[in-house]
Short mmCIF file of C-alpha atoms in Angstrom, two decimals:
data_model
loop_
_atom_site.label_atom_id
_atom_site.label_comp_id
_atom_site.label_asym_id
_atom_site.label_seq_id
_atom_site.Cartn_x
_atom_site.Cartn_y
_atom_site.Cartn_z
CA TYR A 219 214.61 31.14 227.82
CA VAL A 220 216.75 30.10 224.83
CA LEU A 221 218.09 32.46 222.17
CA ALA A 222 218.68 30.31 219.07
CA ASP A 223 220.78 31.90 216.33
CA PHE A 224 220.33 30.14 212.96
CA THR A 225 223.37 31.26 211.02
CA GLY A 226 225.85 30.58 208.20
CA THR A 227 229.23 31.51 209.59
CA ASP A 228 231.32 31.13 206.43
CA TRP A 229 229.06 32.57 203.74
CA CYS A 230 226.27 34.78 205.18
CA HIS A 231 227.35 38.44 205.31
CA PHE A 232 224.72 39.63 207.80
CA CYS A 233 225.23 36.55 209.98
CA VAL A 234 228.88 37.53 210.38
CA LYS A 235 227.95 41.18 211.06
CA LEU A 236 225.41 40.12 213.70
CA HIS A 237 228.02 38.01 215.48
CA GLU A 238 230.82 40.58 215.29
CA GLU A 239 228.77 43.70 216.06
CA ILE A 240 226.34 42.25 218.64
CA PHE A 241 226.76 38.70 219.91
CA ALA A 242 230.54 38.84 220.49
CA ASP A 243 230.30 42.09 222.45
CA PRO A 244 230.67 41.79 226.28
CA VAL A 245 227.83 44.31 226.76
CA PHE A 246 225.46 41.97 224.93
CA LYS A 247 226.64 38.84 226.74
CA GLU A 248 226.24 40.49 230.13
CA GLY A 249 222.86 41.98 229.19
CA VAL A 250 221.24 38.68 228.18
CA ALA A 251 222.92 36.42 230.76
CA GLU A 252 220.01 36.67 233.19
CA ASP A 253 217.26 35.84 230.66
CA PHE A 254 218.77 33.62 227.95
CA VAL A 255 220.86 30.56 227.24
CA LEU A 256 222.58 31.19 223.89
CA LEU A 257 222.46 28.54 221.16
CA MET A 258 224.13 28.83 217.74
CA VAL A 259 222.79 26.55 214.99
CA ASP A 260 225.30 26.82 212.14
CA TYR A 261 224.80 25.91 208.45
CA PRO A 262 228.26 26.50 206.93
CA LYS A 263 229.12 25.65 203.34
CA ASP A 264 232.19 23.82 204.64
CA LYS A 265 230.76 21.12 206.90
CA SER A 266 234.07 19.30 207.42
CA GLN A 267 234.26 20.52 211.03
CA GLN A 268 230.78 19.25 211.90
CA SER A 269 229.93 15.68 212.84
CA ALA A 270 227.17 13.75 211.07
CA GLU A 271 225.10 13.95 214.27
CA VAL A 272 225.37 17.77 214.43
CA ILE A 273 224.49 18.13 210.74
CA ALA A 274 221.43 15.89 211.17
CA GLN A 275 220.37 17.72 214.33
CA ASN A 276 220.67 21.10 212.62
CA GLU A 277 218.59 19.94 209.67
CA GLU A 278 215.93 18.67 212.05
CA LEU A 279 215.81 22.04 213.83
CA LYS A 280 215.64 23.86 210.50
CA ALA A 281 212.61 21.79 209.47
CA LYS A 282 210.94 22.01 212.90
CA TYR A 283 211.11 25.81 213.05
CA ALA A 284 210.61 26.39 209.28
CA ILE A 285 213.79 28.44 208.87
CA LYS A 286 213.68 30.22 205.53
CA GLY A 287 216.53 32.75 205.77
CA TYR A 288 219.69 33.66 207.66
CA PRO A 289 220.34 35.01 210.17
CA THR A 290 217.15 34.04 211.99
CA VAL A 291 217.07 34.55 215.76
CA LEU A 292 214.33 32.68 217.62
CA LEU A 293 213.40 33.12 221.26
CA LEU A 294 212.15 29.86 222.80
CA ASP A 295 210.51 29.02 226.10
CA ALA A 296 211.37 25.99 228.24
CA ARG A 297 209.13 23.75 226.10
CA GLY A 298 210.84 24.78 222.88
CA LYS A 299 207.90 26.93 221.72
CA VAL A 300 208.86 30.07 219.81
CA PHE A 301 207.50 33.29 221.28
CA ALA A 302 209.38 35.80 219.10
CA ALA A 303 211.56 35.95 216.00
CA THR A 304 214.09 38.57 214.99
CA GLY A 305 217.39 38.86 213.12
CA TYR A 306 220.12 41.32 212.21
CA ARG A 307 219.55 44.91 213.30
CA LYS A 308 221.91 47.78 212.65
CA THR A 309 222.13 48.94 216.24
CA SER A 310 224.30 48.83 219.34
CA PRO A 311 224.66 45.76 221.60
CA ALA A 312 222.88 47.59 224.45
CA GLU A 313 219.95 48.51 222.18
CA TYR A 314 219.74 44.92 220.90
CA VAL A 315 219.48 43.72 224.51
CA ARG A 316 216.61 46.16 225.13
CA HIS A 317 215.00 44.85 221.92
CA LEU A 318 215.12 41.27 223.28
CA LYS A 319 213.91 42.25 226.76
CA LYS A 320 210.81 43.78 225.16
CA TYR A 321 209.94 40.29 223.89
CA VAL A 322 210.61 38.78 227.32
CA ARG A 323 208.19 41.23 228.95
CA ALA A 324 205.57 40.41 226.30
CA LYS A 325 206.09 36.68 226.93
CA GLU A 326 205.54 37.13 230.67
CA GLU A 327 202.31 39.02 229.94
CA MET A 328 201.25 36.19 227.59
CA ASN A 329 201.87 33.60 230.31
CA ALA A 330 199.71 35.57 232.73
CA LEU A 331 196.87 35.89 230.17
CA ILE A 332 196.98 32.16 229.35
CA ALA A 333 196.89 31.29 233.06
CA ARG A 334 193.82 33.51 233.55
CA ALA A 335 192.09 31.98 230.51
CA GLU A 336 192.78 28.42 231.72
CA GLU A 337 191.23 29.23 235.09
CA LEU A 338 187.91 30.05 233.41
CA GLU A 339 185.40 27.25 232.98
CA ASP A 340 184.58 26.21 229.41
CA VAL A 341 181.02 27.54 229.53
CA ILE A 342 179.12 30.10 227.48
CA GLU A 343 179.20 32.65 230.32
CA SER A 344 183.02 32.68 230.22
CA ARG A 345 183.33 33.04 226.44
CA ASP A 346 183.44 36.86 226.33
CA GLU A 347 186.15 37.00 229.00
CA LYS A 348 188.18 34.31 227.22
CA LEU A 349 187.79 36.14 223.92
CA LYS A 350 189.10 39.32 225.54
CA LEU A 351 192.10 37.51 227.09
CA TYR A 352 193.10 35.74 223.88
CA GLY A 353 192.65 38.99 221.95
CA GLU A 354 195.05 40.73 224.33
CA LEU A 355 197.49 37.85 223.96
CA ILE A 356 197.49 37.98 220.15
CA GLN A 357 198.06 41.74 220.26
CA LEU A 358 201.32 40.98 222.07
CA VAL A 359 202.58 38.69 219.28
CA SER A 360 205.36 40.41 217.37
CA ASN A 361 205.24 40.86 213.59
CA GLY A 362 206.67 37.82 211.83
CA SER A 363 205.94 35.46 214.74
CA GLU A 364 202.25 34.73 214.07
CA GLN A 365 202.99 31.27 212.60
CA TYR A 366 204.26 30.15 216.02
CA PHE A 367 200.93 30.93 217.71
CA ASP A 368 198.57 28.79 215.62
CA ASP A 369 196.89 27.20 218.67
CA GLU A 370 196.20 30.55 220.36
CA ILE A 371 194.93 32.12 217.12
CA ASN A 372 192.69 29.10 216.43
CA GLU A 373 191.19 29.43 219.90
CA PHE A 374 190.59 33.18 219.42
CA LEU A 375 188.94 32.62 216.01
CA TYR A 376 186.72 29.91 217.47
CA LEU A 377 185.61 32.15 220.33
CA SER A 378 184.94 35.06 217.95
CA GLN A 379 182.68 33.10 215.56
CA GLU A 380 179.53 34.71 216.90
CA ARG A 381 181.09 38.12 217.50
CA GLU A 382 183.38 39.02 214.62
CA THR A 383 185.96 41.68 215.46
CA PRO A 384 188.43 43.71 213.37
CA LEU A 385 191.22 41.54 214.80
CA SER A 386 189.49 38.28 213.79
CA GLN A 387 188.83 39.65 210.28
CA MET A 388 192.49 40.61 209.91
CA LEU A 389 193.68 37.20 211.15
CA LEU A 390 191.36 35.29 208.82
CA GLN A 391 192.40 37.37 205.83
CA ARG A 392 196.10 36.97 206.66
CA ARG A 393 195.67 33.21 207.11
CA ARG A 394 193.93 32.85 203.76
CA HIS A 395 196.74 34.72 202.04
CA MET A 396 199.32 32.50 203.75
CA GLU A 397 197.44 29.37 202.70
CA ILE A 398 197.34 30.46 199.06
CA HIS A 399 201.07 31.24 199.17
CA GLU A 400 201.97 27.98 200.88
CA GLN A 401 199.68 25.97 198.61
CA GLY A 402 201.81 27.19 195.70
CA ARG A 403 204.98 25.99 197.40
CA MET A 404 203.65 22.62 198.55
CA LYS A 405 204.40 20.68 195.38
CA LYS A 406 208.00 21.95 195.38
CA ASP A 407 209.02 20.99 198.88
CA VAL A 408 208.05 17.82 200.71
CA SER A 409 209.12 19.21 204.10
CA VAL A 410 206.86 22.25 203.61
CA MET A 411 204.03 19.91 202.65
CA ARG A 412 204.55 17.87 205.81
CA ARG A 413 204.38 21.01 207.95
CA TYR A 414 201.25 22.11 206.09
CA TYR A 415 199.75 18.66 206.64
CA ASP A 416 200.49 18.86 210.37
CA ARG A 417 199.00 22.35 210.61
CA GLU A 418 195.86 21.27 208.74
CA VAL A 419 195.35 18.30 211.05
CA ARG A 420 195.97 20.49 214.13
CA PHE A 421 193.44 23.04 212.85
CA LEU A 422 190.77 20.38 212.43
CA LYS A 423 191.65 18.74 215.74
CA GLY A 424 191.41 22.12 217.47
CA ARG A 425 187.89 22.57 216.12
CA MET A 426 186.97 19.04 217.16
CA SER A 427 188.20 19.54 220.72
CA HIS A 428 185.18 21.74 221.38
CA TYR A 429 182.76 19.02 220.33
CA CYS A 430 184.17 15.78 221.74
CA THR A 431 185.04 14.06 224.99
CA PRO A 432 188.62 14.01 226.38
CA GLU A 433 188.86 10.32 225.40
CA GLU A 434 187.92 11.12 221.80
CA GLN A 435 190.41 13.98 221.77
CA LYS A 436 193.19 11.69 223.05
CA GLU A 437 192.33 9.17 220.36
CA ALA A 438 192.49 11.93 217.73
CA ASP A 439 195.95 12.94 219.04
CA GLU A 440 197.22 9.38 218.68
CA GLU A 441 195.72 9.13 215.21
CA ARG A 442 197.46 12.35 214.16
CA VAL A 443 200.88 11.08 215.28
CA ALA A 444 200.34 7.77 213.48
CA VAL A 445 199.32 9.52 210.26
CA LEU A 446 202.29 11.90 210.34
CA ASN A 447 204.68 8.99 210.88
CA SER A 448 203.27 7.11 207.90
CA LEU A 449 203.22 9.92 205.32
CA PRO A 450 204.72 9.10 201.91
CA ASP A 451 207.79 10.93 200.61
CA GLU A 452 206.48 11.42 197.06
CA GLN A 453 205.15 14.94 196.61
CA GLU A 454 202.04 14.13 194.59
CA ALA A 455 201.12 11.18 196.81
CA LEU A 456 201.51 13.35 199.92
CA TYR A 457 199.32 16.08 198.45
CA GLU A 458 196.59 13.61 197.50
CA GLN A 459 196.65 12.00 200.94
CA LEU A 460 196.42 15.41 202.59
CA ARG A 461 193.46 16.29 200.37
CA GLU A 462 191.61 13.03 201.05
CA ASP A 463 192.26 13.09 204.80
CA ALA A 464 191.20 16.73 205.15
CA ILE A 465 187.93 16.10 203.30
CA ALA A 466 187.22 12.98 205.38
CA ALA A 467 187.99 14.85 208.62
CA CYS A 468 185.69 17.73 207.67
CA HIS A 469 182.87 15.30 206.81
CA ARG A 470 183.35 13.49 210.11
CA TYR A 471 183.37 16.64 212.23
CA ILE A 472 180.32 18.09 210.48
CA GLU A 473 178.33 14.88 210.83
CA THR A 474 179.50 13.79 214.28
CA TYR A 475 180.81 16.56 216.51
CA THR A 476 179.41 19.89 215.40
CA ARG A 477 176.55 20.99 217.60
CA LYS A 478 176.11 24.11 215.52
CA PRO A 479 177.33 25.04 212.02
CA ASP A 480 181.04 25.84 211.93
CA LEU A 481 181.65 27.98 208.85
CA ASP A 482 185.42 27.43 208.81
CA ILE A 483 184.97 23.65 208.63
CA TYR A 484 182.54 23.98 205.71
CA LEU A 485 184.96 26.32 203.92
CA ARG A 486 187.82 23.90 204.60
CA ARG A 487 185.86 21.06 203.08
CA ALA A 488 184.99 23.10 199.97
CA TYR A 489 188.62 24.21 199.62
CA TRP A 490 189.89 20.62 199.46
CA MET A 491 187.01 19.32 197.31
CA GLN A 492 187.82 21.67 194.44
CA GLY A 493 188.81 20.24 191.08
CA GLU A 494 189.04 21.34 187.46
CA ASP A 495 185.28 21.92 187.07
CA VAL A 496 184.70 25.65 187.66
CA GLY A 497 180.93 25.24 187.87
CA ARG A 498 181.24 22.51 190.51
CA ASN A 499 183.72 24.62 192.51
CA ALA A 500 181.31 27.55 192.54
CA GLN A 501 178.48 25.22 193.57
CA LEU A 502 180.46 24.17 196.67
CA TYR A 503 180.33 27.73 197.99
CA ASP A 504 176.71 28.26 196.93
CA GLU A 505 175.79 25.16 198.95
CA ILE A 506 177.43 26.65 202.05
CA ILE A 507 175.31 29.79 201.75
CA THR A 508 172.20 27.66 201.19
CA GLU A 509 172.87 25.13 203.98
CA LEU A 510 173.92 27.55 206.73
CA SER A 511 172.08 30.49 208.22
CA LEU A 512 174.85 33.00 207.65
CA LYS A 513 175.08 36.59 208.75
CA LYS A 514 175.52 39.16 206.01
CA GLU A 515 179.29 39.51 206.55
CA GLU A 516 179.70 35.73 206.50
CA GLN A 517 177.79 35.52 203.20
CA LEU A 518 180.08 38.16 201.75
CA ARG A 519 183.11 36.22 202.94
CA VAL A 520 181.92 33.01 201.21
CA MET A 521 181.08 34.90 198.01
CA ALA A 522 184.51 36.57 198.00
CA ILE A 523 186.21 33.18 198.33
CA LYS A 524 184.05 31.80 195.50
CA MET A 525 185.03 34.72 193.29
CA ARG A 526 188.74 34.42 194.09
CA ILE A 527 189.04 30.63 193.79
CA ALA A 528 186.22 29.26 191.61
CA TYR A 529 186.16 32.16 189.14
CA ALA A 530 189.85 33.06 189.08
CA GLU A 531 189.88 32.08 185.37
CA ASP A 532 186.40 33.37 184.51
CA TYR A 533 186.12 37.17 184.65
CA PRO A 534 182.42 37.48 183.63
CA GLN A 535 181.37 35.09 186.41
CA ALA A 536 183.70 36.82 188.89
CA LEU A 537 182.11 40.15 187.94
CA ALA A 538 178.61 38.71 188.44
CA THR A 539 179.56 37.47 191.92
CA TYR A 540 181.06 40.85 192.79
CA GLU A 541 177.84 42.59 191.71
CA GLU A 542 175.90 40.27 194.05
CA MET A 543 178.21 41.35 196.87
CA VAL A 544 177.65 45.02 196.05
CA ALA A 545 173.89 44.47 196.15
CA LEU A 546 174.21 42.76 199.54
CA ASP A 547 176.49 45.40 201.14
CA GLU A 548 178.46 47.85 199.02
CA ARG A 549 180.20 49.46 202.02
CA SER A 550 181.57 46.27 203.58
CA MET A 551 185.35 45.99 203.72
CA THR A 552 185.00 42.44 202.34
CA THR A 553 183.24 43.85 199.25
CA LYS A 554 185.88 46.55 198.83
CA ASN A 555 188.67 43.99 199.05
CA ALA A 556 186.82 41.78 196.55
CA ARG A 557 186.90 44.64 194.04
CA MET A 558 190.72 44.59 194.16
CA VAL A 559 190.68 40.84 193.49
CA LEU A 560 188.24 41.39 190.61
CA LEU A 561 190.57 43.95 189.00
CA LYS A 562 193.46 41.47 189.21
CA ILE A 563 191.34 38.79 187.50
CA LYS A 564 190.37 41.31 184.82
CA LYS A 565 194.00 42.30 184.24
CA ALA A 566 195.21 38.68 184.16
CA HIS A 567 192.76 37.76 181.41
CA GLY A 568 192.97 40.98 179.40
CA GLU A 569 189.30 41.86 179.73
CA GLN A 570 188.20 45.22 178.36
#
């Protein structure tokens, strides 16, 4: 494995402490020698000692792994996939080694679970076993590392569509919060927008892979690479292209590949089709409830999204939607969470 230390050696206080207290200690070096190759990726203020090639390479790694703060310590497998993230810890070198070995043990368990899942045939009879294996795998993912397991989480959410679990509810709620947060950042940072674009395409492609032939999936892979290579650099143009492509992809998958209704695809399409017309935005979610035969919890989920997004500026309508949710199932956790959103809307608009 690779231990990649993203650091700022001449300005970051905790980066220096991490190096002096942990990484430079012989106990640490000896403790990790068997499991890790050490890599330091430095972002100093004084770049006079770095070549143009090193600076460019470091920036590429920063974008690839979405580094947002320093020090960030990533643990990578042989393919360059992150399986854990950590940073500075006020502890001893020996304890830090034990901290890293915990992640190594979890990674080995993940590999075994993935191998068992891949051995199962992609048939309905194997779905429950696959769901169990992927659930166990996700439970092994450390806090702060979820963004590096998008493919595994997408597979788990797909498998749990017909059997919603507390874990799938938590993952969906966390993902929606992340999307709202990242949506706010998109117009400020082109590199973030490109990563979001790639993740959106991968999400849709992951859904499609269950409904198409290997040849169609390969063609979709090639199309994704071509699109990513041709993205514009202007922020607004990139956002508009992402919006148009996501809507088109959702339409295509719904009309061509989906053998049964896929609620997440319908929600994705509604999300990107939103505009300034509040009534139209609300109608998008009403159409989902009308078009699909949804379970009660799924209806509540769609209504909660409608309240949060379509009626974020309209408290009376948000209240009316919440009351519908209460009538449908007052005790549902989705309804209880919606009440907290309703109170925030009320506070934001000074309603009495």
